[in-house]
PDB file of C-alpha atoms and ligand atoms in Angstrom:
ATOM      1  CA  MET F   1       5.073  22.472  -1.004  1.00  0.00           C
ATOM      2  CA  LYS F   2       8.554  22.249   1.082  1.00  0.00           C
ATOM      3  CA  VAL F   3      10.943  20.741   0.674  1.00  0.00           C
ATOM      4  CA  HIS F   4      12.404  18.197   3.573  1.00  0.00           C
ATOM      5  CA  GLU F   5      16.177  18.102   3.082  1.00  0.00           C
ATOM      6  CA  GLU F   6      15.797  13.893   5.294  1.00  0.00           C
ATOM      7  CA  ALA F   7      20.107  12.875   4.992  1.00  0.00           C
ATOM      8  CA  ASP F   8      22.710  13.410   2.263  1.00  0.00           C
ATOM      9  CA  GLY F   9      21.281  13.232  -1.068  1.00  0.00           C
ATOM     10  CA  VAL F  10      17.703  12.555   0.498  1.00  0.00           C
ATOM     11  CA  PHE F  11      14.825  14.863  -0.402  1.00  0.00           C
ATOM     12  CA  ARG F  12      11.099  14.404   1.614  1.00  0.00           C
ATOM     13  CA  ILE F  13       8.673  16.429  -1.084  1.00  0.00           C
ATOM     14  CA  PRO F  14       5.366  15.918   0.410  1.00  0.00           C
ATOM     15  CA  VAL F  15       3.044  15.919  -2.937  1.00  0.00           C
ATOM     16  CA  HIS F  16      -1.026  16.768  -2.922  1.00  0.00           C
ATOM     17  CA  ASN F  17      -2.728  12.987  -2.233  1.00  0.00           C
ATOM     18  CA  PRO F  18      -6.987  13.346  -2.033  1.00  0.00           C
ATOM     19  CA  PHE F  19      -6.853   9.752  -1.029  1.00  0.00           C
ATOM     20  CA  GLY F  20      -5.545  10.302   2.598  1.00  0.00           C
ATOM     21  CA  VAL F  21      -5.232  12.788   5.169  1.00  0.00           C
ATOM     22  CA  TYR F  22      -1.274  12.964   4.380  1.00  0.00           C
ATOM     23  CA  PRO F  23      -0.160  13.437   1.197  1.00  0.00           C
ATOM     24  CA  THR F  24       2.050  11.381  -0.503  1.00  0.00           C
ATOM     25  CA  ASN F  25       5.920  11.041  -0.026  1.00  0.00           C
ATOM     26  CA  VAL F  26       8.158  11.135  -3.100  1.00  0.00           C
ATOM     27  CA  TYR F  27      11.788  11.140  -2.183  1.00  0.00           C
ATOM     28  CA  LEU F  28      14.019  12.446  -4.367  1.00  0.00           C
ATOM     29  CA  LEU F  29      17.479  10.647  -4.577  1.00  0.00           C
ATOM     30  CA  VAL F  30      20.610  12.089  -5.951  1.00  0.00           C
ATOM     31  CA  GLY F  31      23.461  10.896  -6.157  1.00  0.00           C
ATOM     32  CA  ASP F  32      25.241  10.888  -9.926  1.00  0.00           C
ATOM     33  CA  ARG F  33      22.319  10.914 -11.205  1.00  0.00           C
ATOM     34  CA  MET F  34      18.460  11.652 -10.720  1.00  0.00           C
ATOM     35  CA  GLY F  35      15.977   9.937  -9.137  1.00  0.00           C
ATOM     36  CA  LEU F  36      12.183   9.241  -7.779  1.00  0.00           C
ATOM     37  CA  PHE F  37      10.904   6.497  -5.318  1.00  0.00           C
ATOM     38  CA  ASP F  38       7.096   7.289  -6.096  1.00  0.00           C
ATOM     39  CA  VAL F  39       5.796  10.054  -7.270  1.00  0.00           C
ATOM     40  CA  GLY F  40       2.205  10.159  -6.377  1.00  0.00           C
ATOM     41  CA  PRO F  41      -1.081  10.403  -7.338  1.00  0.00           C
ATOM     42  CA  GLY F  42      -1.977  11.494 -11.326  1.00  0.00           C
ATOM     43  CA  TYR F  43      -4.038  14.599 -10.618  1.00  0.00           C
ATOM     44  CA  ARG F  44      -2.092  18.082 -11.737  1.00  0.00           C
ATOM     45  CA  ARG F  45      -1.528  19.347  -8.259  1.00  0.00           C
ATOM     46  CA  THR F  46       0.302  16.615  -7.662  1.00  0.00           C
ATOM     47  CA  TRP F  47       2.277  17.837 -10.565  1.00  0.00           C
ATOM     48  CA  GLU F  48       2.581  21.108  -9.493  1.00  0.00           C
ATOM     49  CA  ASP F  49       4.001  20.276  -6.122  1.00  0.00           C
ATOM     50  CA  LEU F  50       6.024  18.146  -7.471  1.00  0.00           C
ATOM     51  CA  SER F  51       7.602  20.235 -10.337  1.00  0.00           C
ATOM     52  CA  GLY F  52       7.660  23.428  -8.044  1.00  0.00           C
ATOM     53  CA  ALA F  53       9.734  21.580  -5.132  1.00  0.00           C
ATOM     54  CA  LEU F  54      12.221  20.091  -7.612  1.00  0.00           C
ATOM     55  CA  SER F  55      12.472  24.107  -9.435  1.00  0.00           C
ATOM     56  CA  GLN F  56      13.275  24.934  -5.682  1.00  0.00           C
ATOM     57  CA  LEU F  57      16.441  22.802  -5.900  1.00  0.00           C
ATOM     58  CA  ALA F  58      17.171  24.284  -9.495  1.00  0.00           C
ATOM     59  CA  MET F  59      16.666  20.652 -10.579  1.00  0.00           C
ATOM     60  CA  ARG F  60      14.257  19.727 -13.402  1.00  0.00           C
ATOM     61  CA  PRO F  61      11.589  16.730 -14.151  1.00  0.00           C
ATOM     62  CA  GLU F  62      13.287  16.133 -16.982  1.00  0.00           C
ATOM     63  CA  ASP F  63      16.645  15.558 -14.880  1.00  0.00           C
ATOM     64  CA  VAL F  64      15.287  12.191 -13.606  1.00  0.00           C
ATOM     65  CA  GLU F  65      16.864   9.594 -14.626  1.00  0.00           C
ATOM     66  CA  VAL F  66      15.088   6.888 -12.948  1.00  0.00           C
ATOM     67  CA  VAL F  67      11.438   6.277 -11.900  1.00  0.00           C
ATOM     68  CA  ILE F  68      10.964   3.933  -8.688  1.00  0.00           C
ATOM     69  CA  LEU F  69       8.025   2.336  -7.322  1.00  0.00           C
ATOM     70  CA  SER F  70       6.911   1.182  -3.855  1.00  0.00           C
ATOM     71  CA  HIS F  71       4.180  -0.276  -5.020  1.00  0.00           C
ATOM     72  CA  GLY F  72       0.685  -0.605  -7.234  1.00  0.00           C
ATOM     73  CA  HIS F  73      -1.477   2.269  -5.543  1.00  0.00           C
ATOM     74  CA  ALA F  74      -2.724   5.329  -7.416  1.00  0.00           C
ATOM     75  CA  ASP F  75      -1.545   7.553  -4.628  1.00  0.00           C
ATOM     76  CA  HIS F  76       2.235   6.533  -5.955  1.00  0.00           C
ATOM     77  CA  ASP F  77       2.281   5.946  -8.656  1.00  0.00           C
ATOM     78  CA  GLY F  78      -0.543   7.271 -10.306  1.00  0.00           C
ATOM     79  CA  LEU F  79       1.667  10.523 -11.701  1.00  0.00           C
ATOM     80  CA  ALA F  80       4.758   7.951 -13.485  1.00  0.00           C
ATOM     81  CA  HIS F  81       3.280   7.827 -16.827  1.00  0.00           C
ATOM     82  CA  HIS F  82       4.271  11.553 -17.005  1.00  0.00           C
ATOM     83  CA  PHE F  83       7.723  10.313 -16.406  1.00  0.00           C
ATOM     84  CA  SER F  84       8.366   9.387 -20.499  1.00  0.00           C
ATOM     85  CA  TRP F  85      11.907   9.765 -21.189  1.00  0.00           C
ATOM     86  CA  ALA F  86      13.023   8.404 -17.459  1.00  0.00           C
ATOM     87  CA  SER F  87      13.238   4.034 -16.211  1.00  0.00           C
ATOM     88  CA  ILE F  88      10.404   2.954 -14.491  1.00  0.00           C
ATOM     89  CA  LEU F  89      10.965   0.236 -11.772  1.00  0.00           C
ATOM     90  CA  ILE F  90       8.523  -1.547  -9.645  1.00  0.00           C
ATOM     91  CA  HIS F  91       7.991  -5.737  -8.080  1.00  0.00           C
ATOM     92  CA  GLN F  92       7.780  -8.427 -11.245  1.00  0.00           C
ATOM     93  CA  ALA F  93       3.900  -8.827  -9.072  1.00  0.00           C
ATOM     94  CA  ASP F  94       2.842  -4.820  -9.218  1.00  0.00           C
ATOM     95  CA  LEU F  95       3.568  -4.162 -12.792  1.00  0.00           C
ATOM     96  CA  LEU F  96       0.730  -4.863 -14.275  1.00  0.00           C
ATOM     97  CA  LYS F  97      -0.333  -2.263 -11.560  1.00  0.00           C
ATOM     98  CA  ILE F  98       0.732   0.392 -13.530  1.00  0.00           C
ATOM     99  CA  SER F  99       2.020  -1.269 -17.039  1.00  0.00           C
ATOM    100  CA  ASP F 100      -1.239  -1.964 -17.864  1.00  0.00           C
ATOM    101  CA  TYR F 101      -3.103   0.163 -15.423  1.00  0.00           C
ATOM    102  CA  ASN F 102      -6.352   0.795 -16.903  1.00  0.00           C
ATOM    103  CA  GLY F 103      -6.642  -3.346 -17.753  1.00  0.00           C
ATOM    104  CA  HIS F 104      -5.647  -3.687 -13.755  1.00  0.00           C
ATOM    105  CA  LEU F 105      -8.285  -2.011 -12.587  1.00  0.00           C
ATOM    106  CA  ASP F 106     -10.771  -3.332 -14.475  1.00  0.00           C
ATOM    107  CA  ARG F 107      -9.377  -7.413 -13.378  1.00  0.00           C
ATOM    108  CA  TYR F 108      -9.312  -5.425 -10.075  1.00  0.00           C
ATOM    109  CA  GLU F 109     -13.441  -4.919  -9.707  1.00  0.00           C
ATOM    110  CA  GLU F 110     -14.744  -8.174 -11.299  1.00  0.00           C
ATOM    111  CA  ALA F 111     -12.349  -9.949  -8.233  1.00  0.00           C
ATOM    112  CA  VAL F 112     -14.268  -6.992  -6.536  1.00  0.00           C
ATOM    113  CA  ARG F 113     -17.595  -7.393  -7.398  1.00  0.00           C
ATOM    114  CA  ALA F 114     -17.721 -11.758  -7.330  1.00  0.00           C
ATOM    115  CA  VAL F 115     -15.710 -11.700  -4.147  1.00  0.00           C
ATOM    116  CA  MET F 116     -18.563  -9.800  -2.496  1.00  0.00           C
ATOM    117  CA  PRO F 117     -21.256 -12.001  -1.767  1.00  0.00           C
ATOM    118  CA  THR F 118     -19.033 -14.538  -0.487  1.00  0.00           C
ATOM    119  CA  TRP F 119     -18.408 -12.081   2.530  1.00  0.00           C
ATOM    120  CA  GLY F 120     -22.174 -11.069   3.070  1.00  0.00           C
ATOM    121  CA  VAL F 121     -22.415  -7.625   1.543  1.00  0.00           C
ATOM    122  CA  SER F 122     -25.601  -6.431   0.294  1.00  0.00           C
ATOM    123  CA  SER F 123     -25.531  -5.505  -3.240  1.00  0.00           C
ATOM    124  CA  GLU F 124     -27.122  -2.391  -2.454  1.00  0.00           C
ATOM    125  CA  VAL F 125     -23.757  -1.974  -0.762  1.00  0.00           C
ATOM    126  CA  SER F 126     -21.336  -3.605  -3.659  1.00  0.00           C
ATOM    127  CA  GLU F 127     -23.341  -1.245  -5.797  1.00  0.00           C
ATOM    128  CA  THR F 128     -21.726   1.762  -4.853  1.00  0.00           C
ATOM    129  CA  ILE F 129     -18.839  -0.120  -5.413  1.00  0.00           C
ATOM    130  CA  PRO F 130     -17.972   1.340  -8.704  1.00  0.00           C
ATOM    131  CA  GLY F 131     -17.683   4.677  -8.080  1.00  0.00           C
ATOM    132  CA  PHE F 132     -14.586   3.216  -5.888  1.00  0.00           C
ATOM    133  CA  PHE F 133     -12.839   2.294  -9.578  1.00  0.00           C
ATOM    134  CA  THR F 134     -13.612   5.771 -10.987  1.00  0.00           C
ATOM    135  CA  TRP F 135     -12.103   7.532  -8.249  1.00  0.00           C
ATOM    136  CA  LEU F 136      -8.661   5.635  -9.228  1.00  0.00           C
ATOM    137  CA  ARG F 137      -9.363   4.673 -13.016  1.00  0.00           C
ATOM    138  CA  ALA F 138      -9.210   9.206 -12.520  1.00  0.00           C
ATOM    139  CA  ALA F 139      -5.848   9.590 -10.543  1.00  0.00           C
ATOM    140  CA  GLY F 140      -3.494   7.528 -13.290  1.00  0.00           C
ATOM    141  CA  ASP F 141      -2.533   6.344 -16.214  1.00  0.00           C
ATOM    142  CA  PRO F 142      -0.780   3.607 -17.617  1.00  0.00           C
ATOM    143  CA  ALA F 143       3.401   3.478 -18.040  1.00  0.00           C
ATOM    144  CA  PRO F 144       3.765   0.148 -20.613  1.00  0.00           C
ATOM    145  CA  TRP F 145       8.005   0.645 -20.164  1.00  0.00           C
ATOM    146  CA  ALA F 146       7.384  -0.728 -17.146  1.00  0.00           C
ATOM    147  CA  GLU F 147      10.772  -3.033 -16.219  1.00  0.00           C
ATOM    148  CA  THR F 148      11.152  -5.088 -13.277  1.00  0.00           C
ATOM    149  CA  ILE F 149      12.960  -5.105  -9.751  1.00  0.00           C
ATOM    150  CA  ALA F 150      13.859  -7.737  -7.402  1.00  0.00           C
ATOM    151  CA  ASP F 151      14.207  -7.842  -3.586  1.00  0.00           C
ATOM    152  CA  GLY F 152      18.183  -8.000  -3.074  1.00  0.00           C
ATOM    153  CA  ALA F 153      18.066  -5.591  -5.945  1.00  0.00           C
ATOM    154  CA  ASP F 154      21.861  -3.031  -5.215  1.00  0.00           C
ATOM    155  CA  LEU F 155      21.070   0.177  -6.650  1.00  0.00           C
ATOM    156  CA  GLN F 156      23.776   2.503  -7.349  1.00  0.00           C
ATOM    157  CA  GLY F 157      24.099   5.962  -9.140  1.00  0.00           C
ATOM    158  CA  LEU F 158      21.402   7.321  -6.691  1.00  0.00           C
ATOM    159  CA  GLY F 159      23.890   9.025  -3.099  1.00  0.00           C
ATOM    160  CA  GLY F 160      24.870   5.082  -2.695  1.00  0.00           C
ATOM    161  CA  SER F 161      24.211   1.876  -2.600  1.00  0.00           C
ATOM    162  CA  TRP F 162      20.417   0.785  -2.026  1.00  0.00           C
ATOM    163  CA  GLN F 163      19.086  -2.484  -1.192  1.00  0.00           C
ATOM    164  CA  VAL F 164      16.172  -3.472  -2.121  1.00  0.00           C
ATOM    165  CA  LEU F 165      13.786  -4.812   0.315  1.00  0.00           C
ATOM    166  CA  ALA F 166      10.204  -6.625  -0.985  1.00  0.00           C
ATOM    167  CA  LEU F 167       7.932  -5.742   2.362  1.00  0.00           C
ATOM    168  CA  PRO F 168       4.272  -7.828   1.162  1.00  0.00           C
ATOM    169  CA  GLY F 169       1.456  -7.373   2.333  1.00  0.00           C
ATOM    170  CA  HIS F 170      -0.161  -3.816   1.888  1.00  0.00           C
ATOM    171  CA  THR F 171      -0.054  -4.797  -1.809  1.00  0.00           C
ATOM    172  CA  GLU F 172       1.466  -8.273  -3.619  1.00  0.00           C
ATOM    173  CA  GLY F 173       4.674  -6.117  -4.679  1.00  0.00           C
ATOM    174  CA  LEU F 174       5.618  -2.973  -1.747  1.00  0.00           C
ATOM    175  CA  ILE F 175       9.224  -2.151  -1.973  1.00  0.00           C
ATOM    176  CA  GLY F 176      11.202  -0.455   1.001  1.00  0.00           C
ATOM    177  CA  LEU F 177      14.884   0.949   0.067  1.00  0.00           C
ATOM    178  CA  TYR F 178      17.758   0.117   2.559  1.00  0.00           C
ATOM    179  CA  ARG F 179      20.980   2.117   2.956  1.00  0.00           C
ATOM    180  CA  ALA F 180      23.429   0.297   4.883  1.00  0.00           C
ATOM    181  CA  ARG F 181      25.884   3.851   5.118  1.00  0.00           C
ATOM    182  CA  ASP F 182      23.552   5.644   7.296  1.00  0.00           C
ATOM    183  CA  ARG F 183      21.323   2.459   8.436  1.00  0.00           C
ATOM    184  CA  LEU F 184      18.291   4.563   6.215  1.00  0.00           C
ATOM    185  CA  LEU F 185      14.798   3.105   5.314  1.00  0.00           C
ATOM    186  CA  ILE F 186      12.503   3.946   3.163  1.00  0.00           C
ATOM    187  CA  SER F 187       9.624   1.867   4.514  1.00  0.00           C
ATOM    188  CA  SER F 188       6.569   2.917   1.799  1.00  0.00           C
ATOM    189  CA  ASP F 189       3.571   1.472   3.272  1.00  0.00           C
ATOM    190  CA  GLN F 190       4.219  -1.113   4.713  1.00  0.00           C
ATOM    191  CA  LEU F 191       5.450   0.995   8.463  1.00  0.00           C
ATOM    192  CA  LEU F 192       4.328   4.164   8.959  1.00  0.00           C
ATOM    193  CA  GLU F 193       4.631   6.164  12.384  1.00  0.00           C
ATOM    194  CA  THR F 194       1.071   6.033  13.633  1.00  0.00           C
ATOM    195  CA  THR F 195      -1.124   3.841  11.287  1.00  0.00           C
ATOM    196  CA  VAL F 196      -1.115   0.980   9.325  1.00  0.00           C
ATOM    197  CA  PRO F 197      -1.808   0.011   6.161  1.00  0.00           C
ATOM    198  CA  ASN F 198      -4.209  -2.114   4.483  1.00  0.00           C
ATOM    199  CA  PRO F 199      -4.478  -5.079   4.066  1.00  0.00           C
ATOM    200  CA  GLY F 200      -3.291  -5.897   0.218  1.00  0.00           C
ATOM    201  CA  PHE F 201      -6.344  -7.399  -2.114  1.00  0.00           C
ATOM    202  CA  TYR F 202      -4.434 -10.172  -3.781  1.00  0.00           C
ATOM    203  CA  LEU F 203      -5.183 -10.663  -7.163  1.00  0.00           C
ATOM    204  CA  VAL F 204      -4.286 -13.790 -10.007  1.00  0.00           C
ATOM    205  CA  GLY F 205      -6.185 -12.469 -13.298  1.00  0.00           C
ATOM    206  CA  THR F 206      -9.530 -11.866 -12.023  1.00  0.00           C
ATOM    207  CA  THR F 207     -10.073 -13.353  -9.511  1.00  0.00           C
ATOM    208  CA  TYR F 208      -8.783 -12.438  -5.612  1.00  0.00           C
ATOM    209  CA  ALA F 209      -6.263 -14.689  -4.902  1.00  0.00           C
ATOM    210  CA  GLY F 210      -6.263 -13.938  -0.703  1.00  0.00           C
ATOM    211  CA  ASN F 211      -5.565 -11.342   1.375  1.00  0.00           C
ATOM    212  CA  GLY F 212      -1.851  -9.774   2.319  1.00  0.00           C
ATOM    213  CA  MET F 213      -2.527  -9.286   6.489  1.00  0.00           C
ATOM    214  CA  ALA F 214      -0.112 -12.495   6.945  1.00  0.00           C
ATOM    215  CA  ASP F 215       2.334 -11.318   4.901  1.00  0.00           C
ATOM    216  CA  TYR F 216       1.827  -7.971   6.371  1.00  0.00           C
ATOM    217  CA  GLU F 217       3.639  -9.701   9.911  1.00  0.00           C
ATOM    218  CA  ARG F 218       6.043 -11.377   7.552  1.00  0.00           C
ATOM    219  CA  SER F 219       7.687  -8.253   6.438  1.00  0.00           C
ATOM    220  CA  LEU F 220       7.492  -6.783  10.227  1.00  0.00           C
ATOM    221  CA  HIS F 221       8.909  -9.709  11.114  1.00  0.00           C
ATOM    222  CA  ARG F 222      11.654  -9.164   8.117  1.00  0.00           C
ATOM    223  CA  LEU F 223      12.420  -5.391   9.825  1.00  0.00           C
ATOM    224  CA  ALA F 224      12.177  -5.996  13.074  1.00  0.00           C
ATOM    225  CA  GLN F 225      15.781  -8.296  12.441  1.00  0.00           C
ATOM    226  CA  MET F 226      17.299  -4.561  10.438  1.00  0.00           C
ATOM    227  CA  SER F 227      19.704  -2.153  11.681  1.00  0.00           C
ATOM    228  CA  VAL F 228      17.789   1.115  10.874  1.00  0.00           C
ATOM    229  CA  GLY F 229      18.155   4.761  12.194  1.00  0.00           C
ATOM    230  CA  ARG F 230      16.057   6.875  10.432  1.00  0.00           C
ATOM    231  CA  VAL F 231      12.665   5.558   8.874  1.00  0.00           C
ATOM    232  CA  LEU F 232      11.363   7.416   5.909  1.00  0.00           C
ATOM    233  CA  PRO F 233       7.534   6.942   5.123  1.00  0.00           C
ATOM    234  CA  GLY F 234       4.844   6.643   2.318  1.00  0.00           C
ATOM    235  CA  HIS F 235       3.378   9.768   4.337  1.00  0.00           C
ATOM    236  CA  GLY F 236       3.692  11.770   6.980  1.00  0.00           C
ATOM    237  CA  PRO F 237       6.836  13.059   8.502  1.00  0.00           C
ATOM    238  CA  ALA F 238      10.806  10.347   9.389  1.00  0.00           C
ATOM    239  CA  PHE F 239      10.749   8.785  12.311  1.00  0.00           C
ATOM    240  CA  ALA F 240      13.544   7.466  14.644  1.00  0.00           C
ATOM    241  CA  ASP F 241      12.664   4.101  16.547  1.00  0.00           C
ATOM    242  CA  CYS F 242      11.950   1.848  14.132  1.00  0.00           C
ATOM    243  CA  SER F 243      12.181  -1.703  15.967  1.00  0.00           C
ATOM    244  CA  GLY F 244       9.676   0.982  18.689  1.00  0.00           C
ATOM    245  CA  ARG F 245       7.336   1.031  16.186  1.00  0.00           C
ATOM    246  CA  VAL F 246       7.929  -2.492  14.870  1.00  0.00           C
ATOM    247  CA  ALA F 247       7.469  -3.623  18.284  1.00  0.00           C
ATOM    248  CA  HIS F 248       4.119  -2.133  19.244  1.00  0.00           C
ATOM    249  CA  PHE F 249       2.759  -3.423  15.401  1.00  0.00           C
ATOM    250  CA  LEU F 250       3.564  -6.283  15.880  1.00  0.00           C
ATOM    251  CA  ALA F 251       1.394  -6.550  19.113  1.00  0.00           C
ATOM    252  CA  GLN F 252      -1.241  -4.408  18.003  1.00  0.00           C
ATOM    253  CA  TYR F 253      -1.357  -6.897  15.126  1.00  0.00           C
ATOM    254  CA  GLU F 254      -2.686 -10.233  18.037  1.00  0.00           C
ATOM    255  CA  GLU F 255      -5.062  -7.188  19.205  1.00  0.00           C
ATOM    256  CA  ARG F 256      -6.221  -7.342  16.099  1.00  0.00           C
ATOM    257  CA  LEU F 257      -6.834 -11.033  15.951  1.00  0.00           C
ATOM    258  CA  ASP F 258      -7.848 -11.032  19.251  1.00  0.00           C
ATOM    259  CA  GLN F 259     -11.526  -8.143  18.153  1.00  0.00           C
ATOM    260  CA  ALA F 260     -12.100  -9.921  15.707  1.00  0.00           C
ATOM    261  CA  GLU F 261     -12.169 -13.674  17.343  1.00  0.00           C
ATOM    262  CA  ALA F 262     -14.459 -11.467  19.687  1.00  0.00           C
ATOM    263  CA  ALA F 263     -16.261 -10.402  17.346  1.00  0.00           C
ATOM    264  CA  LEU F 264     -16.978 -14.236  16.091  1.00  0.00           C
ATOM    265  CA  GLN F 265     -20.475 -14.272  18.138  1.00  0.00           C
ATOM    266  CA  GLY F 266     -22.339 -17.430  16.285  1.00  0.00           C
ATOM    267  CA  PRO F 267     -20.914 -18.640  12.752  1.00  0.00           C
ATOM    268  CA  SER F 268     -20.714 -15.112  11.095  1.00  0.00           C
ATOM    269  CA  THR F 269     -20.188 -13.450   7.509  1.00  0.00           C
ATOM    270  CA  VAL F 270     -16.962 -11.109   7.123  1.00  0.00           C
ATOM    271  CA  HIS F 271     -19.616  -8.323   6.722  1.00  0.00           C
ATOM    272  CA  GLN F 272     -21.145  -8.895  10.297  1.00  0.00           C
ATOM    273  CA  VAL F 273     -17.659  -9.340  11.276  1.00  0.00           C
ATOM    274  CA  ALA F 274     -16.922  -6.069   9.587  1.00  0.00           C
ATOM    275  CA  GLU F 275     -19.924  -4.276  11.536  1.00  0.00           C
ATOM    276  CA  ARG F 276     -18.724  -5.348  14.872  1.00  0.00           C
ATOM    277  CA  LEU F 277     -15.647  -4.486  14.073  1.00  0.00           C
ATOM    278  CA  PHE F 278     -16.548  -1.107  12.212  1.00  0.00           C
ATOM    279  CA  PRO F 279     -19.951   0.678  13.492  1.00  0.00           C
ATOM    280  CA  GLY F 280     -18.891   4.079  12.693  1.00  0.00           C
ATOM    281  CA  CYS F 281     -18.401   2.646   8.901  1.00  0.00           C
ATOM    282  CA  ASP F 282     -20.371   4.382   6.589  1.00  0.00           C
ATOM    283  CA  ALA F 283     -22.554   2.396   4.285  1.00  0.00           C
ATOM    284  CA  GLY F 284     -22.352   4.709   1.173  1.00  0.00           C
ATOM    285  CA  ASN F 285     -18.577   5.504   1.251  1.00  0.00           C
ATOM    286  CA  PRO F 286     -17.369   2.479  -1.520  1.00  0.00           C
ATOM    287  CA  TYR F 287     -14.117   2.860  -0.121  1.00  0.00           C
ATOM    288  CA  HIS F 288     -15.154   2.421   3.860  1.00  0.00           C
ATOM    289  CA  VAL F 289     -16.726  -0.217   2.826  1.00  0.00           C
ATOM    290  CA  PHE F 290     -13.558  -1.761   0.521  1.00  0.00           C
ATOM    291  CA  ILE F 291     -10.867  -1.221   3.857  1.00  0.00           C
ATOM    292  CA  THR F 292     -13.044  -2.447   6.222  1.00  0.00           C
ATOM    293  CA  HIS F 293     -14.424  -5.536   5.546  1.00  0.00           C
ATOM    294  CA  MET F 294     -10.737  -6.591   3.468  1.00  0.00           C
ATOM    295  CA  GLU F 295      -9.390  -5.175   7.370  1.00  0.00           C
ATOM    296  CA  ALA F 296     -12.087  -8.286   8.661  1.00  0.00           C
ATOM    297  CA  VAL F 297     -11.627 -10.103   5.646  1.00  0.00           C
ATOM    298  CA  GLY F 298      -7.688 -10.267   6.006  1.00  0.00           C
ATOM    299  CA  ARG F 299      -8.050 -10.809  10.123  1.00  0.00           C
ATOM    300  CA  LEU F 300     -10.552 -13.952  10.013  1.00  0.00           C
ATOM    301  CA  SER F 301      -8.585 -15.063   6.915  1.00  0.00           C
ATOM    302  CA  VAL F 302      -5.195 -15.561   9.561  1.00  0.00           C
ATOM    303  CA  LEU F 303      -7.388 -16.881  12.704  1.00  0.00           C
ATOM    304  CA  VAL F 304      -7.978 -19.835  10.014  1.00  0.00           C
ATOM    305  CA  GLU F 305      -4.473 -20.580   9.506  1.00  0.00           C
ATOM    306  CA  ARG F 306      -3.818 -20.527  12.793  1.00  0.00           C
ATOM    307  CA  GLY F 307      -6.447 -22.520  13.900  1.00  0.00           C
ATOM    308  CA  ARG F 308      -8.396 -19.784  15.524  1.00  0.00           C
ATOM    309  CA  ALA F 309     -11.600 -19.774  13.500  1.00  0.00           C
ATOM    310  CA  LEU F 310     -13.782 -21.779  11.230  1.00  0.00           C
ATOM    311  CA  ARG F 311     -13.892 -20.856   7.943  1.00  0.00           C
ATOM    312  CA  LEU F 312     -17.618 -22.715   6.166  1.00  0.00           C
ATOM    313  CA  GLU F 313     -18.269 -22.548   2.958  1.00  0.00           C
ATOM    314  CA  GLY F 314     -21.294 -20.730   1.404  1.00  0.00           C
ATOM    315  CA  LEU F 315     -23.886 -22.759  -0.467  1.00  0.00           C
ATOM    316  CA  SER F 316     -25.605 -22.104  -3.680  1.00  0.00           C
ATOM    317  CA  GLY F 317     -24.492 -18.652  -3.656  1.00  0.00           C
ATOM    318  CA  GLY F 318     -24.448 -18.076  -0.177  1.00  0.00           C
ATOM    319  CA  PRO F 319     -22.023 -15.362   1.766  1.00  0.00           C
ATOM    320  CA  ASP F 320     -18.880 -18.224   3.505  1.00  0.00           C
ATOM    321  CA  ARG F 321     -19.580 -17.503   7.649  1.00  0.00           C
ATOM    322  CA  TYR F 322     -17.262 -18.051   9.858  1.00  0.00           C
ATOM    323  CA  SER F 323     -17.068 -19.507  13.376  1.00  0.00           C
ATOM    324  CA  ARG F 324     -14.520 -19.925  16.282  1.00  0.00           C
ATOM    325  CA  SER F 325     -12.801 -23.004  16.384  1.00  0.00           C
ATOM    326  CA  GLY F 326     -13.364 -23.476  19.807  1.00  0.00           C
ATOM    327  CA  ARG F 327     -10.136 -24.453  20.834  1.00  0.00           C
TER     328      ARG F 327
HETATM  329 ZN1   ZN T   1      -0.970   2.103  -0.632  1.00  0.00          ZN
HETATM  330 ZN1   ZN T   2       0.235   5.330   0.756  1.00  0.00          ZN
END
């Protein structure tokens, strides 16, 4: 894998990631000490990409003192347990996803299975869901020594002063880093150049606790307030014009809501809205089913919040139905 020197002491290392179209970007931060921002999924090929890139720079994995995880998704944190000698930092809201990797996936799967009937997903389709979790379980392991890092924290010694930015939405605890000296933003999955992240499935215990769609918009507004020169995303190449991309995604957010409102042709389940929004979705692919339904329920929740739709709770175990508020 090619190593990209993006700025003074900042190297982008794309590593093997079977979860998406793009490799995952690991950022090597070099100052008085060495740190990594994200590590990639827990596969041997990913490890080879990462350790190979470090050796190209005449460094070794053992030189890494701190691993900062942008969020608790396997494509970013799955390899963290390899760095047993390093401190591992993650936002409190995502801590259990790495410290109790398998327990979290058990609770997550239970919540997904419980919520799918309320979305109107047939048992035939929801039965494919365990396949998705088997895939996630194979892509990581727990790092029980992980510690928390909070919004506003100032990370020193990694090539200047990096400010931790909480940017919830894609997950409850997603963080980015900002270096004011050269207006560099490491944005993780909150801000990619051409695509939007899927909204987070928020979890409390074993219960679905809401969708991250509205938080995602708030986090975009936070980025809109900042002076950013260059964006280093979680996947894909670096890009400039942060404010232009943020404005584009804020406009697109409103379009996503309008499309969901238009898809409410009479009282509809989340499943029906998902099918109308994504007619090409492969019902046999549990990952597609999950993300299309999360996108649909996220848009519907925001429409309800804004008074543009009503949610009618399903009676006697039946699915919830959404309708336009007729406002
Ligand atoms: Zn993610
Ligand atoms: Zn990602």
